[in-house]
PDB file of C-alpha atoms in Angstrom:
ATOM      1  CA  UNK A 219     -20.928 -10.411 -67.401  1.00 50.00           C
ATOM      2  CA  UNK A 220     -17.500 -10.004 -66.844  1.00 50.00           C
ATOM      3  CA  UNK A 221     -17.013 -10.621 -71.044  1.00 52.00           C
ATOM      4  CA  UNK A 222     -19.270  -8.597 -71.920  1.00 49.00           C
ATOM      5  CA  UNK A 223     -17.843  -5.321 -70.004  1.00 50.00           C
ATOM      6  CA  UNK A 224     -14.201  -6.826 -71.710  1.00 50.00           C
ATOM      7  CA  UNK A 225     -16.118  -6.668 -75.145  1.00 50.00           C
ATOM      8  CA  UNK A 226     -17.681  -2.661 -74.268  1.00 44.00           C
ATOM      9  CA  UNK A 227     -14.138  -1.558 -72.662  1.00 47.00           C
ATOM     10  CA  UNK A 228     -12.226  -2.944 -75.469  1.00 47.00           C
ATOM     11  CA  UNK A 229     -14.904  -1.980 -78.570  1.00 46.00           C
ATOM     12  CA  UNK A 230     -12.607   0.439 -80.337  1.00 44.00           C
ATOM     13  CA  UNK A 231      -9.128  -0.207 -78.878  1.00 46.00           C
ATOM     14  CA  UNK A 232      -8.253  -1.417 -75.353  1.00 48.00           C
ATOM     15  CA  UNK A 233      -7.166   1.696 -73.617  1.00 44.00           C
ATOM     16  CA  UNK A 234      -9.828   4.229 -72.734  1.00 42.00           C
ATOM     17  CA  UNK A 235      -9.237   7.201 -75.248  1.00 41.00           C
ATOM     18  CA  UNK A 236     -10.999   5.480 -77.981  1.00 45.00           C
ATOM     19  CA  UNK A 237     -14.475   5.531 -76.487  1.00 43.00           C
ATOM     20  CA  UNK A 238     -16.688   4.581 -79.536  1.00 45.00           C
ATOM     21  CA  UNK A 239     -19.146   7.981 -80.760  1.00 44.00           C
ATOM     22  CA  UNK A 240     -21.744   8.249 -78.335  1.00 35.00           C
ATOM     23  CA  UNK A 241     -20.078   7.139 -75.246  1.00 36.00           C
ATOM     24  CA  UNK A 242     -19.828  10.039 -72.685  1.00 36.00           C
ATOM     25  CA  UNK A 243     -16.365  11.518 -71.595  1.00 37.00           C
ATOM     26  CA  UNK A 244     -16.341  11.024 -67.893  1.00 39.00           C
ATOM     27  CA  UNK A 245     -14.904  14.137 -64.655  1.00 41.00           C
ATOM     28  CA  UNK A 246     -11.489  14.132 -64.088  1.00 46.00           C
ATOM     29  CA  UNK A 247     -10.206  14.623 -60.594  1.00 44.00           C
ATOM     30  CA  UNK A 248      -8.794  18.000 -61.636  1.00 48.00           C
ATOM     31  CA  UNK A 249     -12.270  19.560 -61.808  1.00 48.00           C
ATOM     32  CA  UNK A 250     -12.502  19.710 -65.453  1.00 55.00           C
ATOM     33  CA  UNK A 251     -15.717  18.317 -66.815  1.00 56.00           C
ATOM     34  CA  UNK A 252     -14.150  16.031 -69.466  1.00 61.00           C
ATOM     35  CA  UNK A 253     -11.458  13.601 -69.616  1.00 68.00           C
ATOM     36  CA  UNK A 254      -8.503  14.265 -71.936  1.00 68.00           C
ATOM     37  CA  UNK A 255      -7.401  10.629 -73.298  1.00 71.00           C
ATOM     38  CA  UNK A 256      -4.014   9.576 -72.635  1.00 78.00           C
ATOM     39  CA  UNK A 257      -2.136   8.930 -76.310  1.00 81.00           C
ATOM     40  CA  UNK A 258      -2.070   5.492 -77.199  1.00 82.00           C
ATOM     41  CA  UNK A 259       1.295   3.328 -77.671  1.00 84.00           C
ATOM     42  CA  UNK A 260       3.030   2.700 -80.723  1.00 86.00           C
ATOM     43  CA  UNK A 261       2.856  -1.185 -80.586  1.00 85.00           C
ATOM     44  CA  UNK A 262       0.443  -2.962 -78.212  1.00 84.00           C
ATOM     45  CA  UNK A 263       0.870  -6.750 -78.611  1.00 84.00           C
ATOM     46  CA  UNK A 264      -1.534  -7.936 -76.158  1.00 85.00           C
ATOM     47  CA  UNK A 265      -4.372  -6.534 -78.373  1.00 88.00           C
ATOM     48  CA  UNK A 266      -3.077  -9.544 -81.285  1.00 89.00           C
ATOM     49  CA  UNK A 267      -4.420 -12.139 -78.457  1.00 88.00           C
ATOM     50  CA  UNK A 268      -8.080 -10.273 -77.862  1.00 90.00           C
ATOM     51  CA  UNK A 269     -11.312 -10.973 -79.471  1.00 92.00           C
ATOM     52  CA  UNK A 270     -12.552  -7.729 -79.563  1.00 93.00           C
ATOM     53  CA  UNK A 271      -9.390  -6.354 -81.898  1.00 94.00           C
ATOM     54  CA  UNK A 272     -10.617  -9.014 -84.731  1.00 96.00           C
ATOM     55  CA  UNK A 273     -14.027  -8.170 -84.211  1.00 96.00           C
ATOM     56  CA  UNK A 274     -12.957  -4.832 -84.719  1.00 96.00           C
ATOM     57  CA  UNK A 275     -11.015  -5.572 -88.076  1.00 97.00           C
ATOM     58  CA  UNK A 276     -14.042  -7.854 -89.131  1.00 97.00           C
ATOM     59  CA  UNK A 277     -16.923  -4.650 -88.223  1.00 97.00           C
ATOM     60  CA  UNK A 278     -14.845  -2.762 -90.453  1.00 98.00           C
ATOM     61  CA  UNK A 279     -14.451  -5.111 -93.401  1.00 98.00           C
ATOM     62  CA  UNK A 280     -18.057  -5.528 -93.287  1.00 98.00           C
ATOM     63  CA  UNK A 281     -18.909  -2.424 -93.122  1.00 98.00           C
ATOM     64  CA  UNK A 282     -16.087  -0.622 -95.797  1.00 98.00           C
ATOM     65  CA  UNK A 283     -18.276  -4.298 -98.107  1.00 98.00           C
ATOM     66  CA  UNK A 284     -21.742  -2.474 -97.463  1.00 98.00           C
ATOM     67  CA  UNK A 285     -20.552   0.815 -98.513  1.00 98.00           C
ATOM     68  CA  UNK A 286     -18.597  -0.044-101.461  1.00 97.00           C
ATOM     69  CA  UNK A 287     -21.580  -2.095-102.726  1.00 96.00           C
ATOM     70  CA  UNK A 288     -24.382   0.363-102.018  1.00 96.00           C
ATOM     71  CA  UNK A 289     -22.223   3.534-103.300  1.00 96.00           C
ATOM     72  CA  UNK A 290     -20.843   1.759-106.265  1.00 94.00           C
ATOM     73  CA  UNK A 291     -24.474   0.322-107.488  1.00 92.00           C
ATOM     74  CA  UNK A 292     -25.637   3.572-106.865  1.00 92.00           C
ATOM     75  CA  UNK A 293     -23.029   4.906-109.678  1.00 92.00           C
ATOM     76  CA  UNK A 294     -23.544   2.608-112.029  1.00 89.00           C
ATOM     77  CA  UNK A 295     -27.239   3.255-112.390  1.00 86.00           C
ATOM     78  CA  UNK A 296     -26.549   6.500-112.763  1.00 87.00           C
ATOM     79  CA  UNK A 297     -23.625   6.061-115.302  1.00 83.00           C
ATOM     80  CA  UNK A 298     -25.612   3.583-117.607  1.00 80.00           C
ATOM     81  CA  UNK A 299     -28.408   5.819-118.117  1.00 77.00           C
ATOM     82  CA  UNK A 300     -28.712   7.106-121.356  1.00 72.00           C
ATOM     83  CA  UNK A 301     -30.277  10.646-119.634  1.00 70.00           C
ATOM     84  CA  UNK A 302     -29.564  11.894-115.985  1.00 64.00           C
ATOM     85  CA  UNK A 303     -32.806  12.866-115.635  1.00 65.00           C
ATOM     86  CA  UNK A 304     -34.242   9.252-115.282  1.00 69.00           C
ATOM     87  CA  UNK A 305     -32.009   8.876-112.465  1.00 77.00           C
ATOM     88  CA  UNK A 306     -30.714  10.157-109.099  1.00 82.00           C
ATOM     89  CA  UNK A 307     -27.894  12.031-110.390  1.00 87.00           C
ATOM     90  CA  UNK A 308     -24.819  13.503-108.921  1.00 90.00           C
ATOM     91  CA  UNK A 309     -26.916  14.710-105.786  1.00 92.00           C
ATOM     92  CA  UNK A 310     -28.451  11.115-105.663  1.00 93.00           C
ATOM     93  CA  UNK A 311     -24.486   9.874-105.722  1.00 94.00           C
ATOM     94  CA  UNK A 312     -23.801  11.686-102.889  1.00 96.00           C
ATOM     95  CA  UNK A 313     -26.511  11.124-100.992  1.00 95.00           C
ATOM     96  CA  UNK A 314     -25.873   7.556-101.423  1.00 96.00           C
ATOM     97  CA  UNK A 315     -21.978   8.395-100.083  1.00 97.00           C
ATOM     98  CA  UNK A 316     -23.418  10.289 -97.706  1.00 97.00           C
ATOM     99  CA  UNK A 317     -25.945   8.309 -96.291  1.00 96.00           C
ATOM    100  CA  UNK A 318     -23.813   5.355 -96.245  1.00 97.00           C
ATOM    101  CA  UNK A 319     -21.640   6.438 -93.952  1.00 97.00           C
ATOM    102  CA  UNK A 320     -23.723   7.840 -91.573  1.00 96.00           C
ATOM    103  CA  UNK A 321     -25.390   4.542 -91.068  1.00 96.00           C
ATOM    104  CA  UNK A 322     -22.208   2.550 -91.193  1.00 97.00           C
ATOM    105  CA  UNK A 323     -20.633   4.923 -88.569  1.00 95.00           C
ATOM    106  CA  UNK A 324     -23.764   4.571 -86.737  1.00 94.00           C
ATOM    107  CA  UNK A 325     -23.700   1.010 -86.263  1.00 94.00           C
ATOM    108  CA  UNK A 326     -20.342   0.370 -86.267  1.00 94.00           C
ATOM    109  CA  UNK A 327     -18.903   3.034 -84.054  1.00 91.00           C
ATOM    110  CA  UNK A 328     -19.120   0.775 -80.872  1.00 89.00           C
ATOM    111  CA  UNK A 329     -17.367  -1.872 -82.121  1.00 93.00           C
ATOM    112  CA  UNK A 330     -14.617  -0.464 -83.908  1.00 93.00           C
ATOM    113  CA  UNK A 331     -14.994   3.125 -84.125  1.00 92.00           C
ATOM    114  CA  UNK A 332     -16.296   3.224 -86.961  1.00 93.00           C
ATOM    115  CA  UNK A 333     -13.507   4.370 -89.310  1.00 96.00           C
ATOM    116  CA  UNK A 334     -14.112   2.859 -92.453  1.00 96.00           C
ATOM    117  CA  UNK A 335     -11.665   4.543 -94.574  1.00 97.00           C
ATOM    118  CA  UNK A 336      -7.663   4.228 -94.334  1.00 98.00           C
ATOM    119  CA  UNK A 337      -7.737   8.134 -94.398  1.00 98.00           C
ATOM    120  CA  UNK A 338      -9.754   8.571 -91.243  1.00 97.00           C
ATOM    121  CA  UNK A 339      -7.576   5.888 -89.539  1.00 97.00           C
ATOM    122  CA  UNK A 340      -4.018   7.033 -90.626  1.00 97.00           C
ATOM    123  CA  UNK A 341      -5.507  10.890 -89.174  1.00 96.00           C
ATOM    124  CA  UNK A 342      -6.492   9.367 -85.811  1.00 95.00           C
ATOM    125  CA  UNK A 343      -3.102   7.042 -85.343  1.00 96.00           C
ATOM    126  CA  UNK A 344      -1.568  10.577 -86.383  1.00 95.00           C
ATOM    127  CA  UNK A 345      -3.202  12.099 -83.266  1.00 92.00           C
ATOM    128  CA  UNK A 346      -2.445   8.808 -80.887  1.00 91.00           C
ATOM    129  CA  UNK A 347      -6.108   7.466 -80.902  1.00 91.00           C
ATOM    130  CA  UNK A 348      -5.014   4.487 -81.762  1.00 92.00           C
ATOM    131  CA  UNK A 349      -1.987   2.214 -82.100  1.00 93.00           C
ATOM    132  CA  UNK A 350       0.123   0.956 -85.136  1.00 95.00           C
ATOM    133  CA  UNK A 351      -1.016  -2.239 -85.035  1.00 94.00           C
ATOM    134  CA  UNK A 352      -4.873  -1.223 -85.121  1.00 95.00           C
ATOM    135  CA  UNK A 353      -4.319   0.998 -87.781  1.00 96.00           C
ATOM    136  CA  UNK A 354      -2.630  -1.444 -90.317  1.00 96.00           C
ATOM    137  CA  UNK A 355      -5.088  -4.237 -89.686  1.00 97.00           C
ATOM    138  CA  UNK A 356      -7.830  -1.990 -89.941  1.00 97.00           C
ATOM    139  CA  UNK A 357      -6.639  -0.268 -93.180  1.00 98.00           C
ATOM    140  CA  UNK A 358      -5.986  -3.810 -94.916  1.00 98.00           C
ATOM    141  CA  UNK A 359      -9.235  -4.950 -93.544  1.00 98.00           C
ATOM    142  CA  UNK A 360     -11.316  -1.574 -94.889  1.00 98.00           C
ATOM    143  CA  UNK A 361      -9.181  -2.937 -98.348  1.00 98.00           C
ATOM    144  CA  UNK A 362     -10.344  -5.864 -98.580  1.00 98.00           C
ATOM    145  CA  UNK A 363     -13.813  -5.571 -97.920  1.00 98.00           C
ATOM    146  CA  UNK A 364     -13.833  -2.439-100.793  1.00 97.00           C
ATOM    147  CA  UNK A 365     -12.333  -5.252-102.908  1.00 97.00           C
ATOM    148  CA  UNK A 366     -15.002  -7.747-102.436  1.00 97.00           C
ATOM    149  CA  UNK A 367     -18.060  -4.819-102.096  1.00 97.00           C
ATOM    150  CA  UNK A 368     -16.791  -4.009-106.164  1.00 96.00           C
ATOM    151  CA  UNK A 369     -16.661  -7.291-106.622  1.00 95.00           C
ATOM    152  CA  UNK A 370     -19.793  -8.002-105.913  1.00 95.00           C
ATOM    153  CA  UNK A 371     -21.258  -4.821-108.154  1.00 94.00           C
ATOM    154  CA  UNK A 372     -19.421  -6.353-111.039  1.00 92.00           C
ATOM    155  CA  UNK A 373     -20.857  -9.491-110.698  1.00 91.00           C
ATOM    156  CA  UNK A 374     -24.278  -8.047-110.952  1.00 86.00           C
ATOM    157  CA  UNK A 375     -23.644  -5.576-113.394  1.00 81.00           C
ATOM    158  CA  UNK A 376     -21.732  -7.727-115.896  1.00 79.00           C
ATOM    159  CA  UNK A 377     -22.360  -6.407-119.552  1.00 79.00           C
ATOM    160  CA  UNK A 378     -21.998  -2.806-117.979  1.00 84.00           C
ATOM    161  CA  UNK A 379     -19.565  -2.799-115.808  1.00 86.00           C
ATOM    162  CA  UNK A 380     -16.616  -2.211-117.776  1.00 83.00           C
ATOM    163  CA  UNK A 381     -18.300   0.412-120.231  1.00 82.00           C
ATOM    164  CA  UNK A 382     -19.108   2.979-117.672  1.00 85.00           C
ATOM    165  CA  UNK A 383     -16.343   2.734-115.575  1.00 87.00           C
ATOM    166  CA  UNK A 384     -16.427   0.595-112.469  1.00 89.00           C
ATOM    167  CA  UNK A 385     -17.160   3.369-110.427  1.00 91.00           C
ATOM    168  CA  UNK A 386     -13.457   4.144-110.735  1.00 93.00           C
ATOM    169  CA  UNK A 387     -11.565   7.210-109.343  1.00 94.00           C
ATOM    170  CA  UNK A 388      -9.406   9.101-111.927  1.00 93.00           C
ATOM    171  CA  UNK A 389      -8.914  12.606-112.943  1.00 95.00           C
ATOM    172  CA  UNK A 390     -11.580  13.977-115.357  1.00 94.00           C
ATOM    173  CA  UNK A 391     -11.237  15.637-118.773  1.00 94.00           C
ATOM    174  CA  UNK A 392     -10.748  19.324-118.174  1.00 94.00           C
ATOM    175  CA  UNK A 393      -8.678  18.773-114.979  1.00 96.00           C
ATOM    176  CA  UNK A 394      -4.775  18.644-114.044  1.00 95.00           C
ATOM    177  CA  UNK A 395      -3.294  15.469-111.993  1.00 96.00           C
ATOM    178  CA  UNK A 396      -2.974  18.950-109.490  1.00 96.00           C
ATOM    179  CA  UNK A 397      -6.298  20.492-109.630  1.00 96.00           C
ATOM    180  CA  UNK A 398      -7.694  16.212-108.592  1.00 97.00           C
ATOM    181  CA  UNK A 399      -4.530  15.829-106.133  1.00 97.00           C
ATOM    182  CA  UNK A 400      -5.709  19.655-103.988  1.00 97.00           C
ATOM    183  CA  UNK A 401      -9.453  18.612-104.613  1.00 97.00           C
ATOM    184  CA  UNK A 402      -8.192  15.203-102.822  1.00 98.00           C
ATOM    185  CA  UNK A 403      -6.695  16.670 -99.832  1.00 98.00           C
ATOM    186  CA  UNK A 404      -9.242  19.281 -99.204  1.00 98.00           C
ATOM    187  CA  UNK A 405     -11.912  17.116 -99.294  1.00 97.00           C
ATOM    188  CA  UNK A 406     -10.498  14.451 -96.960  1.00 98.00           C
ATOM    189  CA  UNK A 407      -9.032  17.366 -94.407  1.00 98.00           C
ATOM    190  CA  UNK A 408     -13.018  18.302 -94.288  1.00 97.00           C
ATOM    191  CA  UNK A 409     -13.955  15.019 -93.515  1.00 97.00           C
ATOM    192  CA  UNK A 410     -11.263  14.259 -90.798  1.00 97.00           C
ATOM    193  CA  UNK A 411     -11.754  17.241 -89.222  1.00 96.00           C
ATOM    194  CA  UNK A 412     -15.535  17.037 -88.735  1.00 95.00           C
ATOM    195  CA  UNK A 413     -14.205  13.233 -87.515  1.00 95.00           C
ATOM    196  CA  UNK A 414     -12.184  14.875 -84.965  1.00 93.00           C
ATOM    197  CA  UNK A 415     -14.755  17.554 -83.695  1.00 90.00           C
ATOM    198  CA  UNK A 416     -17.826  15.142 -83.603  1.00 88.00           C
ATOM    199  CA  UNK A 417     -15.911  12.660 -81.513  1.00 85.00           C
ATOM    200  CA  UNK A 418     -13.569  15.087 -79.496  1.00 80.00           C
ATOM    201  CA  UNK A 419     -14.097  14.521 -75.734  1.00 70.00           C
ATOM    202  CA  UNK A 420     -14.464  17.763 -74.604  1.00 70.00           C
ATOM    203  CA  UNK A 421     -17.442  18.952 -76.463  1.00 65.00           C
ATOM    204  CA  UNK A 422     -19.249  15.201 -75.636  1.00 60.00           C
ATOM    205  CA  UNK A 423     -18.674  16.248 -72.224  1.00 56.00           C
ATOM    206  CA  UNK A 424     -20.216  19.963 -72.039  1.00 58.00           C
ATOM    207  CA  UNK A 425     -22.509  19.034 -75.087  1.00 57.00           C
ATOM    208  CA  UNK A 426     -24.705  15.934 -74.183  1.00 55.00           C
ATOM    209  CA  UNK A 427     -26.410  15.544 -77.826  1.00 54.00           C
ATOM    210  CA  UNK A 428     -22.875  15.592 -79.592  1.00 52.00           C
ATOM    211  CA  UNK A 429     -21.909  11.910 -78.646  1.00 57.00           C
ATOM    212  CA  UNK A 430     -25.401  10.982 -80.276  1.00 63.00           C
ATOM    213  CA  UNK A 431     -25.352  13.202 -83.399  1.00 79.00           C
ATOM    214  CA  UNK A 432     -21.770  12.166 -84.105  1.00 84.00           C
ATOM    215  CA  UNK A 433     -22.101  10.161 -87.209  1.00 91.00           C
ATOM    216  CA  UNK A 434     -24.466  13.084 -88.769  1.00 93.00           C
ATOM    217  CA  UNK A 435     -21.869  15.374 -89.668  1.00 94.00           C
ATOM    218  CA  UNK A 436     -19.795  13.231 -90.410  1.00 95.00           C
ATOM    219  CA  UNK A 437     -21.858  11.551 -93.029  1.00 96.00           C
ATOM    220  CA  UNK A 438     -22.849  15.412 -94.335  1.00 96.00           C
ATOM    221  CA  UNK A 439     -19.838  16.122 -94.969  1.00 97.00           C
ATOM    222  CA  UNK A 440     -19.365  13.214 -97.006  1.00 97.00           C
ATOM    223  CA  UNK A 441     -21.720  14.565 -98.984  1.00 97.00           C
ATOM    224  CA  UNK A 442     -20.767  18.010 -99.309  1.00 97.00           C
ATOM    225  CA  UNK A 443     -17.519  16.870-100.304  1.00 97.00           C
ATOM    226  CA  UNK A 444     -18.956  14.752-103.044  1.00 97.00           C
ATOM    227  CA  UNK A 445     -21.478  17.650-104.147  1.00 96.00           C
ATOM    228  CA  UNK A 446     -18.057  19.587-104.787  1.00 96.00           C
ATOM    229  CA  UNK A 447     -15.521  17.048-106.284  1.00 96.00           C
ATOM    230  CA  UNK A 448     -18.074  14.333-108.412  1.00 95.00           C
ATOM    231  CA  UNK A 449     -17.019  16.867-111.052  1.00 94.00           C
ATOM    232  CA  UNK A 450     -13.172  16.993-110.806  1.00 96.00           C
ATOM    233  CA  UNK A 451     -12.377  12.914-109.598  1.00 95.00           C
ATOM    234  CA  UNK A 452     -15.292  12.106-108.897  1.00 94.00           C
ATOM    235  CA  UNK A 453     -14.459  11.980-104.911  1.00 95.00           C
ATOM    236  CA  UNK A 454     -12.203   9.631-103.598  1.00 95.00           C
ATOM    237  CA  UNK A 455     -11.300  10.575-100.252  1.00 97.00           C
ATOM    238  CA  UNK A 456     -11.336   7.117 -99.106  1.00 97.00           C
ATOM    239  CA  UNK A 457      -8.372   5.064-100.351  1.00 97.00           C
ATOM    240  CA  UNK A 458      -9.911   2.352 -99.664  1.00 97.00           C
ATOM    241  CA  UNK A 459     -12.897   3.061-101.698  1.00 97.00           C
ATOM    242  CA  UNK A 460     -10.502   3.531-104.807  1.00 97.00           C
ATOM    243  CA  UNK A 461      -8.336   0.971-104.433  1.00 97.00           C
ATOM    244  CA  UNK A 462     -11.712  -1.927-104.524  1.00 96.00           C
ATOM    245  CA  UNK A 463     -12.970   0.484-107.506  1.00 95.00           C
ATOM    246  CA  UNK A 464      -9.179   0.263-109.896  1.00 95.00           C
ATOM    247  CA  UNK A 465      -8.701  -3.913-108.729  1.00 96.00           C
ATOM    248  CA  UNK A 466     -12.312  -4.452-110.155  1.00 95.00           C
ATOM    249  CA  UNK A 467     -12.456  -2.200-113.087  1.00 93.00           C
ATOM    250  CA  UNK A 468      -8.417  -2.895-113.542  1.00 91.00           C
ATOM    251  CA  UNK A 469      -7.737  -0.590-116.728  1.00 90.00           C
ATOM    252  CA  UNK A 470      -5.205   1.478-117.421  1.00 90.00           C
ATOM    253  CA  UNK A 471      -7.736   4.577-116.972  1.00 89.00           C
ATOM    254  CA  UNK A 472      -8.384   3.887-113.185  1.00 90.00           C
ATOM    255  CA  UNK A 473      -4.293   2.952-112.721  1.00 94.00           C
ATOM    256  CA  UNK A 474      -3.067   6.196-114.406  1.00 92.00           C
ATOM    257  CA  UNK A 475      -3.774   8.179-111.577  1.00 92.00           C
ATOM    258  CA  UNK A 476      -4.605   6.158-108.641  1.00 96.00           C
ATOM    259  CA  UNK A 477      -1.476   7.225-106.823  1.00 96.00           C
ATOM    260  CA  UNK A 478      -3.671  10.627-106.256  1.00 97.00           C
ATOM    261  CA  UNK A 479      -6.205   8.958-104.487  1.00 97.00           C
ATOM    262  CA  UNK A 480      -3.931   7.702-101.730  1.00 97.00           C
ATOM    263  CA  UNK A 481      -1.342  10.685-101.630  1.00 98.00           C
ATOM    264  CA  UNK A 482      -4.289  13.230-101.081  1.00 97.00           C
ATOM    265  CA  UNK A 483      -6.492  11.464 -98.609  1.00 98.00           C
ATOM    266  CA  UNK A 484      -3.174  10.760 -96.271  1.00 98.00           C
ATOM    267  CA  UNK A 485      -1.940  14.414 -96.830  1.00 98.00           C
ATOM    268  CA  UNK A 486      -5.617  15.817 -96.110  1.00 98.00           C
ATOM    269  CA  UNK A 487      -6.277  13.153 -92.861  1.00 97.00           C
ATOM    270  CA  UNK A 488      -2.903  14.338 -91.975  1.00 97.00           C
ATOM    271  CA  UNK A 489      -3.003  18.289 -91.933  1.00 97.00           C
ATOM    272  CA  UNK A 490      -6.390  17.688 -90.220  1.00 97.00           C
ATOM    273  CA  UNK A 491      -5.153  15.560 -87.459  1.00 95.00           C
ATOM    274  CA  UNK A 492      -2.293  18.731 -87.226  1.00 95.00           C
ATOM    275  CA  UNK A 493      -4.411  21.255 -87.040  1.00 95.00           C
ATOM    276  CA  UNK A 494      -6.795  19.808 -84.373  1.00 92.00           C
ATOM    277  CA  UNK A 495      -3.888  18.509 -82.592  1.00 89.00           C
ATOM    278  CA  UNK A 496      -1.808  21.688 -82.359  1.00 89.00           C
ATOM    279  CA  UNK A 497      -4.268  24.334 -82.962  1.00 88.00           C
ATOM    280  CA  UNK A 498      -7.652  23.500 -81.732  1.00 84.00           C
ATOM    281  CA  UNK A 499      -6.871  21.096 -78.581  1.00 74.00           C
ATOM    282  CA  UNK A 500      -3.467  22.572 -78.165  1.00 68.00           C
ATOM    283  CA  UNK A 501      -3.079  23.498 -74.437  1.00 53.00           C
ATOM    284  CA  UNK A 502      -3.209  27.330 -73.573  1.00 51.00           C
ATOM    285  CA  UNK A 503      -0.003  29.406 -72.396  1.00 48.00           C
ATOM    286  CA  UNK A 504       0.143  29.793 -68.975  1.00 51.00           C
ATOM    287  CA  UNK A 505       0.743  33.964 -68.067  1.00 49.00           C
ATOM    288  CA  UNK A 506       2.765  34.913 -65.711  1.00 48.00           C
TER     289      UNK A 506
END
C-alpha cells in the first residue's frame, strides 16, 4: 500500500505542484480555497533513483509512439489519394491530431502529466512545474518514441512513403520561412496556454468539472490550430512530432526548414508560460 501511494504522489514529478489533470487542488491554511504549488528545483537527483520518474519517461515515449503513428497514417492516406474527396481531408487530419491527444493526455496524465510534446514541457519547466532533469529526459524520451511511431508508418507504407512526404513539416509553396516561423509560435502559445489554464490549480479548485475536462481543450485546440496552419506548414507545434517526421522521411525538403519547427514551438511554449506566469497568476498589488 505504502508503494502504491509512492507511485500516485510521485506520478508526474515528486513534489506536489505537479498533480496529474484531474487531481483536485487541496485548502490552504490561509483560507484560500486552492493551493498555489511551490516552484520546483532546478536539479533534483533523488528523482534519477525512483521508479516512478522512468515510468514517467517510458508513459511518454509510448504515448508521443501512439500519436506519431495514428497522426502520421492518418496523413498519408490522405496524401496518397488521388482526390480529397475519397478521404478525410484536412478536417479529418486534424481531428486525428486532435483526437490523439486528448486521449493520450487522458490516459497518460496520471503518470506523467501527460506532456507529450517538448514544447509543452520546455513551457511548464519555464513556469517551475517541473525540474531540469524531468524535462530533458522527457523531451528525449517524447523524441524517440516520434522516431520509432514514423518508423513504424514507413514500414507499412513502403512504396508511398517517400512520394508524399513522410508526413514531414516544412514550409509550403506560397509561404515565407517567416509567415511558417509566426504561424509556429502562435499556434504552440495557443496550445500551452490552454495547457496552463486547464491544469491551473486555482480554477480545479473553485471549478470541480475542470480537473476532469482537462484534456478536452487541450486536444481542441490541437485541432483548431491544425484547422488554421495544415495550409502554411502543415502544423508542427510539437518538435517532437517533426523531428520523428524529417529522421524518417530524411530529405533535404523536410531538413531545409526544420530549424522552424523547434525555434517556434519553444518561442510560442515560452511567451505562453510568460504570460500566464506574470500576467494571469501574477499576484495582485497590495493598496495602501
Amino acid at each position: 500500500m505504502e508503494g502504491k501511494e509512492e507511485d500516485v504522489r510521485l506520478g508526474a514529478n515528486k513534489f506536489p505542484e505537479r498533480q496529474p489533470i484531474g487531481t483536485a487542488a487541496q485548502i490552504q491554511d490561509d483560507g484560500k480555497d486552492y493551493k498555489e504549488p511551490p516552484p520546483a528545483p532546478l536539479f533534483e537527483p533523488s528523482e534519477l533513483t525512483s521508479w516512478s520518474f522512468y515510468r514517467a519517461g517510458i508513459a511518454e515515449f509510448v504515448a508521443t509512439f501512439l500519436f506519431l503513428y495514428i497522426t502520421v497514417l492518418t496523413v498519408m492516406g490522405v496524401a496518397q489519394s488521388k482526390t480529397k474527396c475519397t478521404t478525410v481531408g484536412i478536417q479529418g487530419i486534424a481531428w486525428a491530431f486532435g483526437g490523439m491527444i486528448f486521449a493520450l493526455v487522458y490516459c497518460t496524465a496520471g503518470i506523467s502529466g501527460g506532456h507529450i510534446n517538448p514544447a509543452v514541457t520546455f513551457g511548464l519547466f519555464l513556469a517551475r512545474k517541473l525540474s531540469l532533469t524531468r524535462a530533458l529526459f522527457y523531451i528525449v524520451m517524447q523524441c524517440l518514441g516520434a522516431i520509432c511511431g514514423a518508423g513504424v508508418v514507413k514500414g507499412f507504407e513502403k512504396t508511398t512513403y517517400q512520394s508524399v512526404g513522410g508526413g514531414a513539416n516544412f514550409v509550403n509553396p506560397g509561404y515565407t520561412k517567416g509567415d511558417g516561423l509566426g504561424a509556429e509560435i502562435v499556434g504552440t502559445f495557443v496550445l500551452v496556454y490552454t495547457v496552463f489554464s486547464a491544469t491551473d490549480a486555482k480554477r480545479s479548485a473553485r471549478d470541480s468539472h475542470v480537473p476532469i475536462l482537462a484534456p478536452l481543450p487541450i486536444g481542441f485546440a490541437v485541432f483548431l490550430v491544425h484547422l488554421a496552419t495544415i495550409p502554411i506548414t502543415g502544423t508542427g507545434i510539437n518538435p517532437a512530432r517533426s523531428l520523428g517526421a524529417a529522421i524518417i522521411y530524411n530529405r533535404d525538403r523536410a531538413w531545409d526548414d526544420h530549424w522552424i519547427f523547434w525555434v517556434g514551438p519553444f518561442i510560442g511554449a515560452a511567451l505562453a508560460a510568460l504570460y500566464h506566469t506574470v500576467v494571469i497568476r501574477a499576484m495582485p498589488f497590495k493598496s495602501k
